[in-house]
Amino acid sequence: MLKLPGLIDPHVHVREPGATHKEDWDTVTQAALAGGVTTILAMPNTKPPIFDEATLNLALDAAKAKARCDYGQYIGAGPDNGDWDKREALSLQAAGLKMYLDSTFGELRLDDMSLWTPHFQKFPKDSPMVMHSESRTMAAAILFSTIYDHPVHIAHVSLKEEILLIKAAKEKGIKVTCEVCPHHLFLDKDLTGFKNLSGLTSGRTEVRPRLATPEDVQSLWINLDVIDCFATDHAPHTLEEKDSDNPPPGFPGLETMLPLLLTAVDEGRLTINHLIEKLHTNPKRIFNLPDQPETWVEVDENASYEIKASETFTRCGWTPFEGWQVKGKVRKVVLRGKTAFEDGKILAEPGCGKNIRS
Amino acid sequence: MLKLPGLIDPHVHVREPGATHKEDWDTVTQAALAGGVTTILAMPNTKPPIFDEATLNLALDAAKAKARCDYGQYIGAGPDNGDWDKREALSLQAAGLKMYLDSTFGELRLDDMSLWTPHFQKFPKDSPMVMHSESRTMAAAILFSTIYDHPVHIAHVSLKEEILLIKAAKEKGIKVTCEVCPHHLFLDKDLTGFKNLSGLTSGRTEVRPRLATPEDVQSLWINLDVIDCFATDHAPHTLEEKDSDNPPPGFPGLETMLPLLLTAVDEGRLTINHLIEKLHTNPKRIFNLPDQPETWVEVDENASYEIKASETFTRCGWTPFEGWQVKGKVRKVVLRGKTAFEDGKILAEPGCGKNIRS
């Protein structure tokens, strides 16, 4: 039996408020615990988006009532809320600032770089800033980081050009960190990794950033040392939505991340130390998270099983890794001295999760 | 009579080799002299593009035979010619390296940032690198400049977000310079500045970067001190091409730049010192150009006249500034002791121009 620290997933779409038919604070934290994750950081692009005191409280109140593991809630950067110097207390309640620099929508719309400036200037220097920024937009975000002297964390790196540029920036001493999602390590645009191709709708391969080329995937594996964190970008949508004419992008990931990575360990593609570093030590440091005393995850390294959506806790009811044979099963999760998950059963109660910023 | 130094235009599309029905080394240098410009730097996106020894010689041979003013020829960055360390002599024959980071075509295609790296690493440290890079791509180019420690010059800045970011980068000590084109100072996307709107085809307003908003234009004027150079981006196409169903982007500019800017001086919007700095002193330094002894431009500051394409030397036969009343006329240009232009007549002979890198 392998004992791991409580894992941290810094990139989760909880869907509450606004789309609880896909997921809510209860189901998402059940999925987290089943995946060995004891802390999730929730993204702010909900309905409504989280961008001010009222909307932050909306999310935090729901979390407080329902969450079964620890959590933080990002606040989103918008065109009109860059005056963080006037709202420092609010900014310190958030897990960090999320900036959507590529996709542009509603209150979190930031398509003009001039709108980035106040956020970089005024968000508290010691608080995390996370960028959705692909390709050259990512490079632009790193330049802003350099000019305004605020570290940035790059979400869901998927391309060779991205990981190589982050490597070069780190070598130059620029304060940039990054995360990579399992689906960008195990799936590609040629549909490598998908089982049962005959039943695969195009919607079930839609994710942002898109699945990349095999060369991109290979570059992530080659540059494992440049990757600070693994993160799921858990983005549940129902199968009905995914199989519709206008499928929303996004995959669930909380329950498949650890078994996929443990299988890669078994295959010699990475080490247990890599896992602990990228799923605990690094995210704890980067996101300035408190200790979770008496917290651990027990894994049966030798248990082989098949991934089945029917056995998951996420409300969305499917996984792109359906049918994968994996090796390494979460047996037990202990959170602050109490058994939260054991042998396939959630034991933690709703509301027992703590806000990492309180 | 106002006496100016010989002006430098670091951004000219000569169209030779490959499209001499639009312009060639003879007509473009006549247009330059008529505009008070005694040195032009020619862009490499000709047909064929200039990207190796054979194509560089093609352009330089034509220039040597025909040019009536001094000149340099850029070499273009492509996916396969980044090994400048092995071809240093060639790189030093060029005016500098031009990188097309937004528009992507043929031999000068650079759409993946990984393809930028060898150029930044291996182009000679003291040789100019000029970027066609708009918006966040511009930010990416500046990040590469920072990481690989090679100064960059940003071509045709047109947006508020661009000029403000360059300002911030300069304040941080990053070695970036930039140029602005007269058409981005005097025209905008609302068609402010165009006369005779009823005869205006959409093709005659097409230029890259596109004409911007009045707010963008205003930001350039407000941040004059951030602008290192004025440059024409002289890009001649025939009227037949501009009025066609698929009009190519680009404006001629060599003969209208100085009178337009002198008119702005007359209106108190900038000073003669600004002109000398941005049309001579700064480009001479940035592009490491040799002295032109006994070279000057005589201008009648008080001569008012109407811009008419019918009175220009460019082969393309039109100008977006048709009908503008301007104040300030080039009377005489003396290049290395010889009168090259006087009272509307070109006196310099083809072949008298010198390569600034020879």
XYZ file of C-alpha atoms in Angstrom, chain B residues 81-338:
258
model
C 17.186 29.504 -42.370
C 17.831 30.143 -38.681
C 21.439 28.896 -38.781
C 22.887 32.412 -38.979
C 25.915 31.333 -36.977
C 26.976 29.369 -40.046
C 26.248 32.246 -42.430
C 27.403 35.322 -40.566
C 28.832 37.024 -43.660
C 25.444 36.766 -45.366
C 23.599 38.170 -42.364
C 25.958 41.158 -42.249
C 25.206 41.966 -45.898
C 21.535 42.474 -45.025
C 20.024 45.622 -43.540
C 18.670 43.343 -40.847
C 16.408 40.353 -40.272
C 12.689 40.752 -40.918
C 10.381 38.348 -39.100
C 6.765 38.008 -40.229
C 5.110 36.744 -37.062
C 1.481 37.421 -37.956
C 1.009 37.044 -41.677
C 2.275 33.661 -42.747
C 3.286 32.774 -46.265
C 5.705 30.565 -48.113
C 9.382 30.704 -47.300
C 8.861 33.352 -44.604
C 6.268 31.330 -42.686
C 6.880 31.363 -38.920
C 3.567 30.458 -37.323
C 4.984 28.266 -34.560
C 6.938 30.175 -31.896
C 9.478 27.348 -31.740
C 10.578 28.534 -35.203
C 11.423 31.967 -33.800
C 14.029 30.661 -31.387
C 17.041 29.964 -33.670
C 16.708 33.415 -35.243
C 16.780 35.126 -31.857
C 19.653 32.939 -30.722
C 21.810 33.113 -33.824
C 21.245 36.356 -35.724
C 24.264 38.606 -35.000
C 23.741 40.482 -31.734
C 24.520 43.908 -33.231
C 22.346 43.455 -36.322
C 18.782 44.763 -36.421
C 15.788 42.448 -36.068
C 12.463 43.890 -37.218
C 9.139 42.322 -36.265
C 5.860 42.316 -38.124
C 3.944 41.500 -34.968
C 0.575 42.860 -33.965
C -1.105 42.997 -30.560
C -0.202 40.032 -28.329
C 2.152 38.654 -30.981
C 4.100 41.869 -30.485
C 4.224 41.154 -26.770
C 5.512 37.656 -27.567
C 8.258 39.113 -29.764
C 9.314 41.444 -26.951
C 9.448 38.472 -24.550
C 11.729 36.639 -26.985
C 13.878 39.766 -27.150
C 14.141 39.710 -23.351
C 14.876 36.002 -23.060
C 17.415 35.828 -25.875
C 18.910 39.260 -25.217
C 18.580 40.651 -28.740
C 17.071 44.112 -29.283
C 13.955 44.177 -31.472
C 12.372 46.873 -33.575
C 8.576 46.685 -33.863
C 7.268 47.622 -37.303
C 4.165 49.752 -37.926
C 2.720 50.103 -34.433
C -0.932 51.079 -34.777
C -2.821 50.205 -31.570
C -3.140 51.795 -28.170
C -2.429 48.444 -26.484
C 0.793 48.208 -28.523
C 2.189 51.673 -27.856
C 1.322 51.443 -24.145
C 3.023 48.069 -23.797
C 6.134 49.326 -25.623
C 6.169 52.298 -23.258
C 5.994 49.994 -20.231
C 8.684 47.698 -21.662
C 11.019 50.642 -22.280
C 10.461 51.898 -18.740
C 11.478 48.430 -17.542
C 14.720 48.727 -19.521
C 13.818 46.243 -22.262
C 15.621 47.003 -25.520
C 12.699 47.572 -27.841
C 12.251 50.293 -30.454
C 9.337 50.994 -32.764
C 8.081 52.820 -35.794
C 4.711 54.321 -36.705
C 3.399 54.925 -40.233
C 1.831 58.233 -41.281
C -1.347 56.466 -42.406
C -1.863 55.235 -38.828
C -1.425 58.809 -37.607
C -3.667 60.550 -40.140
C -6.311 57.975 -41.154
C -8.610 55.706 -39.143
C -11.108 52.900 -39.598
C -13.998 55.355 -39.560
C -12.427 56.708 -42.785
C -11.463 59.981 -41.135
C -8.967 61.630 -43.482
C -10.170 60.152 -46.756
C -11.385 62.731 -49.275
C -13.915 62.000 -51.989
C -15.643 59.175 -50.088
C -18.067 58.528 -52.942
C -15.212 57.308 -55.160
C -13.547 55.282 -52.410
C -13.484 51.522 -52.998
C -13.015 49.277 -49.991
C -9.708 48.130 -51.501
C -8.241 51.631 -51.146
C -8.648 51.464 -47.366
C -7.052 48.010 -47.032
C -3.701 48.045 -45.270
C -1.930 45.800 -42.715
C -1.985 46.522 -39.858
C -5.519 47.722 -40.529
C -6.528 51.317 -39.973
C -7.366 51.540 -36.282
C -9.912 53.330 -34.127
C -9.775 57.078 -33.431
C -8.809 56.156 -29.849
C -5.849 54.134 -31.150
C -4.794 57.037 -33.390
C -5.046 59.458 -30.489
C -2.909 57.176 -28.311
C -0.091 57.347 -30.889
C -0.149 61.143 -30.831
C -0.265 61.193 -27.017
C 2.738 58.854 -26.867
C 4.921 60.522 -29.506
C 7.892 60.200 -27.168
C 7.582 56.404 -27.282
C 7.799 56.393 -31.102
C 11.409 56.003 -32.233
C 10.866 56.288 -35.983
C 8.354 57.260 -38.578
C 8.324 54.805 -41.477
C 6.128 54.630 -44.537
C 5.565 50.903 -45.006
C 5.419 52.092 -48.645
C 3.488 49.207 -50.238
C 2.516 50.104 -53.790
C -0.219 48.268 -55.690
C -1.835 49.499 -58.886
C -5.257 51.123 -58.781
C -6.601 48.256 -60.869
C -5.444 45.832 -58.155
C -6.756 48.007 -55.296
C -10.171 48.345 -56.956
C -10.432 44.627 -57.767
C -12.602 42.054 -56.010
C -9.620 40.792 -54.029
C -7.618 43.926 -53.270
C -4.123 43.495 -51.817
C -3.469 45.500 -48.625
C -0.996 48.379 -48.688
C -0.553 52.088 -49.365
C 2.226 54.023 -51.084
C 3.774 56.552 -48.716
C 7.240 57.790 -49.664
C 6.116 61.048 -51.282
C 3.487 61.989 -48.725
C 5.208 61.277 -45.388
C 7.256 64.459 -45.075
C 4.586 66.947 -46.257
C 1.997 65.346 -43.957
C 4.353 65.535 -40.978
C 5.450 69.090 -41.834
C 1.788 70.079 -41.920
C 1.393 68.582 -38.447
C 4.404 70.644 -37.365
C 2.706 73.738 -38.795
C -0.394 72.836 -36.778
C 1.687 72.509 -33.612
C 1.100 68.752 -33.236
C 4.820 67.957 -33.288
C 8.127 69.766 -33.723
C 10.880 69.889 -36.309
C 13.112 68.262 -33.707
C 10.656 65.344 -33.532
C 10.949 64.994 -37.303
C 14.744 65.006 -37.335
C 14.876 62.564 -34.442
C 12.338 60.082 -35.854
C 13.279 60.380 -39.539
C 17.049 60.568 -39.188
C 18.807 60.366 -35.816
C 16.952 57.390 -34.343
C 16.751 55.184 -37.466
C 20.438 55.909 -38.187
C 21.305 54.611 -34.704
C 18.846 51.710 -34.571
C 19.774 50.372 -37.997
C 23.453 51.195 -37.637
C 23.629 53.249 -40.840
C 26.759 54.994 -42.153
C 27.077 58.776 -42.483
C 25.968 60.344 -45.737
C 28.417 63.250 -46.063
C 27.266 66.418 -47.839
C 23.667 65.235 -47.810
C 20.641 67.374 -46.993
C 17.039 68.184 -47.894
C 15.760 71.706 -48.537
C 12.115 72.299 -47.738
C 9.942 75.320 -48.365
C 8.018 75.385 -45.084
C 5.495 77.884 -46.364
C 4.607 76.288 -49.689
C 1.034 74.964 -49.565
C -0.085 72.481 -52.152
C -2.577 69.722 -52.804
C -1.439 66.088 -52.847
C -2.104 64.631 -56.302
C -1.129 61.113 -57.309
C -0.707 62.407 -60.851
C 2.329 64.369 -59.688
C 4.113 61.459 -57.930
C 6.965 59.236 -59.077
C 5.772 55.923 -57.624
C 4.585 53.607 -60.370
C 1.401 52.657 -58.535
C -0.430 55.806 -59.553
C -2.534 56.582 -56.498
C -2.358 57.716 -52.876
C -4.811 57.454 -49.962
C -4.025 61.124 -49.263
C -5.320 62.381 -52.633
C -6.718 65.872 -52.239
C -5.025 66.681 -48.914
C -3.881 70.274 -48.531
C -0.388 70.196 -47.070
C 2.147 72.837 -46.107
C 5.835 72.128 -46.687
C 7.343 71.153 -50.045
C 10.628 69.424 -50.815
C 12.555 71.799 -53.094
C 15.955 70.169 -53.320
C 17.738 67.010 -52.197
C 21.527 66.815 -52.200
C 23.016 63.322 -51.814
C 26.742 63.008 -51.200
C 27.442 66.406 -52.785
C 25.283 65.960 -55.875
